Coordinates of C-alpha atoms in Angstrom, one line a residue:
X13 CA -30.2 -41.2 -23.4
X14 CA -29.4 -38.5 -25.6
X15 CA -27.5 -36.4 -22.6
X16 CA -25.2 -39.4 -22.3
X17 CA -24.5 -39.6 -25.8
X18 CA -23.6 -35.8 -26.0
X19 CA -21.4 -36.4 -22.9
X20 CA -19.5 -39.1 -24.7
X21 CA -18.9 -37.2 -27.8
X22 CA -15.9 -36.0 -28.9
X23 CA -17.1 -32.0 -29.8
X24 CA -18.6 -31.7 -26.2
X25 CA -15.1 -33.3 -24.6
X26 CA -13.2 -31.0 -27.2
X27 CA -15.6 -27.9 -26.2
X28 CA -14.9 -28.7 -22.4
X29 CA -11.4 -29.0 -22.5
X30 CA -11.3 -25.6 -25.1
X31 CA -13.3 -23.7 -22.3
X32 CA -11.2 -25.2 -19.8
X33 CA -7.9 -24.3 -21.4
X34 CA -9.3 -20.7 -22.1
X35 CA -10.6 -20.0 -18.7
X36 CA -7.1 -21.2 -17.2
X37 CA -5.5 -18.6 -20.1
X38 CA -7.8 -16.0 -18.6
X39 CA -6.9 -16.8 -15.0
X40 CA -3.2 -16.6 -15.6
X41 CA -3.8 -13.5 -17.9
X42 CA -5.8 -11.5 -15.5
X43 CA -3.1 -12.5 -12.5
X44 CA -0.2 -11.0 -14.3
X45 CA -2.2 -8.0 -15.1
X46 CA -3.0 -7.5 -11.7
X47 CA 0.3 -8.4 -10.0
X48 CA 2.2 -5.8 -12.7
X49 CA -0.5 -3.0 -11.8
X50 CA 0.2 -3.5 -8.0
X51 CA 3.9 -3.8 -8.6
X52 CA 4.0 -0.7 -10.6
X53 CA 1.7 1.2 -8.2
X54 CA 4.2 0.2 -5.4
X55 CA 7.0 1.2 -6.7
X56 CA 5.3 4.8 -8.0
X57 CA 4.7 4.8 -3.9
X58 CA 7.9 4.4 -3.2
X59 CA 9.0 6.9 -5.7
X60 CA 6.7 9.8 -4.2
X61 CA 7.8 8.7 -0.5
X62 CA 11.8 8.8 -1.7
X63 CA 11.2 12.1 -3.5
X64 CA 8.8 14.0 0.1
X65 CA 11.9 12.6 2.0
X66 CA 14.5 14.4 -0.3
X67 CA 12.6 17.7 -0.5
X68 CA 12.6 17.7 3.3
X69 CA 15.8 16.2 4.3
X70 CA 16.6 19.6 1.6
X71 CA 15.0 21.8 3.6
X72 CA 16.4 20.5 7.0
X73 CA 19.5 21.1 5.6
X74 CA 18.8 24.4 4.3
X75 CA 16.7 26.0 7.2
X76 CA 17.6 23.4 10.3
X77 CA 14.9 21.9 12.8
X78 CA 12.6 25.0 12.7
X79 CA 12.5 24.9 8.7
X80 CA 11.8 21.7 9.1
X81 CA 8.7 21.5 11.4
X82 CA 7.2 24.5 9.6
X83 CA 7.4 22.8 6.2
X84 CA 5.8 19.3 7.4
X85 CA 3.2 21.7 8.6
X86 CA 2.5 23.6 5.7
X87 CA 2.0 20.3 3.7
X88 CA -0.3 19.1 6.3
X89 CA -2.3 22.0 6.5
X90 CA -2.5 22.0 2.6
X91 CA -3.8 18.4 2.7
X92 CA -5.7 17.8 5.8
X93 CA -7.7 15.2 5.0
X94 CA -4.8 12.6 5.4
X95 CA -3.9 12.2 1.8
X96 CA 0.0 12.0 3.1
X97 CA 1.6 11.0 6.0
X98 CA 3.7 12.8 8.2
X99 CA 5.8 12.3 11.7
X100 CA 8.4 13.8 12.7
X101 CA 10.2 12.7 15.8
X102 CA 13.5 13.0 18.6
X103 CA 15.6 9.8 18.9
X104 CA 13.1 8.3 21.4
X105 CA 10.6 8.1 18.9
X106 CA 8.7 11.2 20.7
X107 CA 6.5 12.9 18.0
X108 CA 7.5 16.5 16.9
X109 CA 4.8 17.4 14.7
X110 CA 2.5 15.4 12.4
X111 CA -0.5 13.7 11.7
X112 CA 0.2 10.7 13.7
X113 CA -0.1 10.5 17.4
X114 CA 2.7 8.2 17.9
X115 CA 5.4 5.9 15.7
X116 CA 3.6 2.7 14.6
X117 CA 4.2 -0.4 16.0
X118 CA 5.2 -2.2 13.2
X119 CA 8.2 -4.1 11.7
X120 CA 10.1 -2.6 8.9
X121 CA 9.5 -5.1 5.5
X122 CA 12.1 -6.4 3.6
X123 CA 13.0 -3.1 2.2
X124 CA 13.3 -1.3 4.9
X125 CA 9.7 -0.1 4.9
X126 CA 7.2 0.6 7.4
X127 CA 4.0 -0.7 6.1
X128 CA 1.3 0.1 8.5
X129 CA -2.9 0.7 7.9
X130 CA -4.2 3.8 9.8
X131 CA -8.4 3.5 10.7
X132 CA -9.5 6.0 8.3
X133 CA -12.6 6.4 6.3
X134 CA -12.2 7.6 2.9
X135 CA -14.4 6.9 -0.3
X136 CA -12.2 3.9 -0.8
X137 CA -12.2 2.1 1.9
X138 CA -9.2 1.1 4.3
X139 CA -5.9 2.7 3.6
X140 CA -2.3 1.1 3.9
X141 CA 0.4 3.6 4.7
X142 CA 4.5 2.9 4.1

């Protein structure tokens, strides 16, 4: 009897509806958070990727082919745990150098991106690569 009469009140229906509204305010909170973080981390991504390719389209320019190869294998010898992402190949998609064995068989995203996961085991888990 006295369950159903604290059911029935008003302050238990106002204190439901208050946690209701609160937890919906946290939900909606806690989603923009994370879909700013992940947009933010994406585009910083993109941002490192852009500036690699500059530095190295730089140094093709600069030194030709050779140059080339012998920079993507300094920064994979610096970095041999996979940190980065490297492949170079001819027109027929034929790797040059890298640490990839071939061109994955992806399609490109929206923007022109290649987003692909490699089977790699690292402290965090499984990684996606662009």
């Amino acid at each position: 009897m006295r369950i159903a009469r604290l059911l029935r009140s008003s302050t238990f229906r106002l204190a439901v509806l208050y946690m209701a509204l609160f937890g919906a305010s946290v939900a909606v909170l806690l989603t923009f958070i994370y879909w700013s973080t992940a947009g933010y981390m994406a585009l910083q991504t993109d941002d490192t990727i852009e500036a690699e390719v500059t530095g190295l389209a730089e140094r093709y320019g600069v030194s030709g082919l050779d140059g080339l190869i012998r920079s993507i294998d300094e920064r994979i010898s610096r970095k041999p745990n996979g940190d980065a992402v490297y492949l170079l190949t001819d027109e027929q998609l034929t790797p040059l150098i890298g640490n990839l064995d071939r061109w994955p068989r992806v399609a490109r995203d929206s923007d022109g991106w290649l987003n692909f996961k490699l089977e790699q085991t690292t402290r965090a888990g499984e990684v996606t690569h662009r």
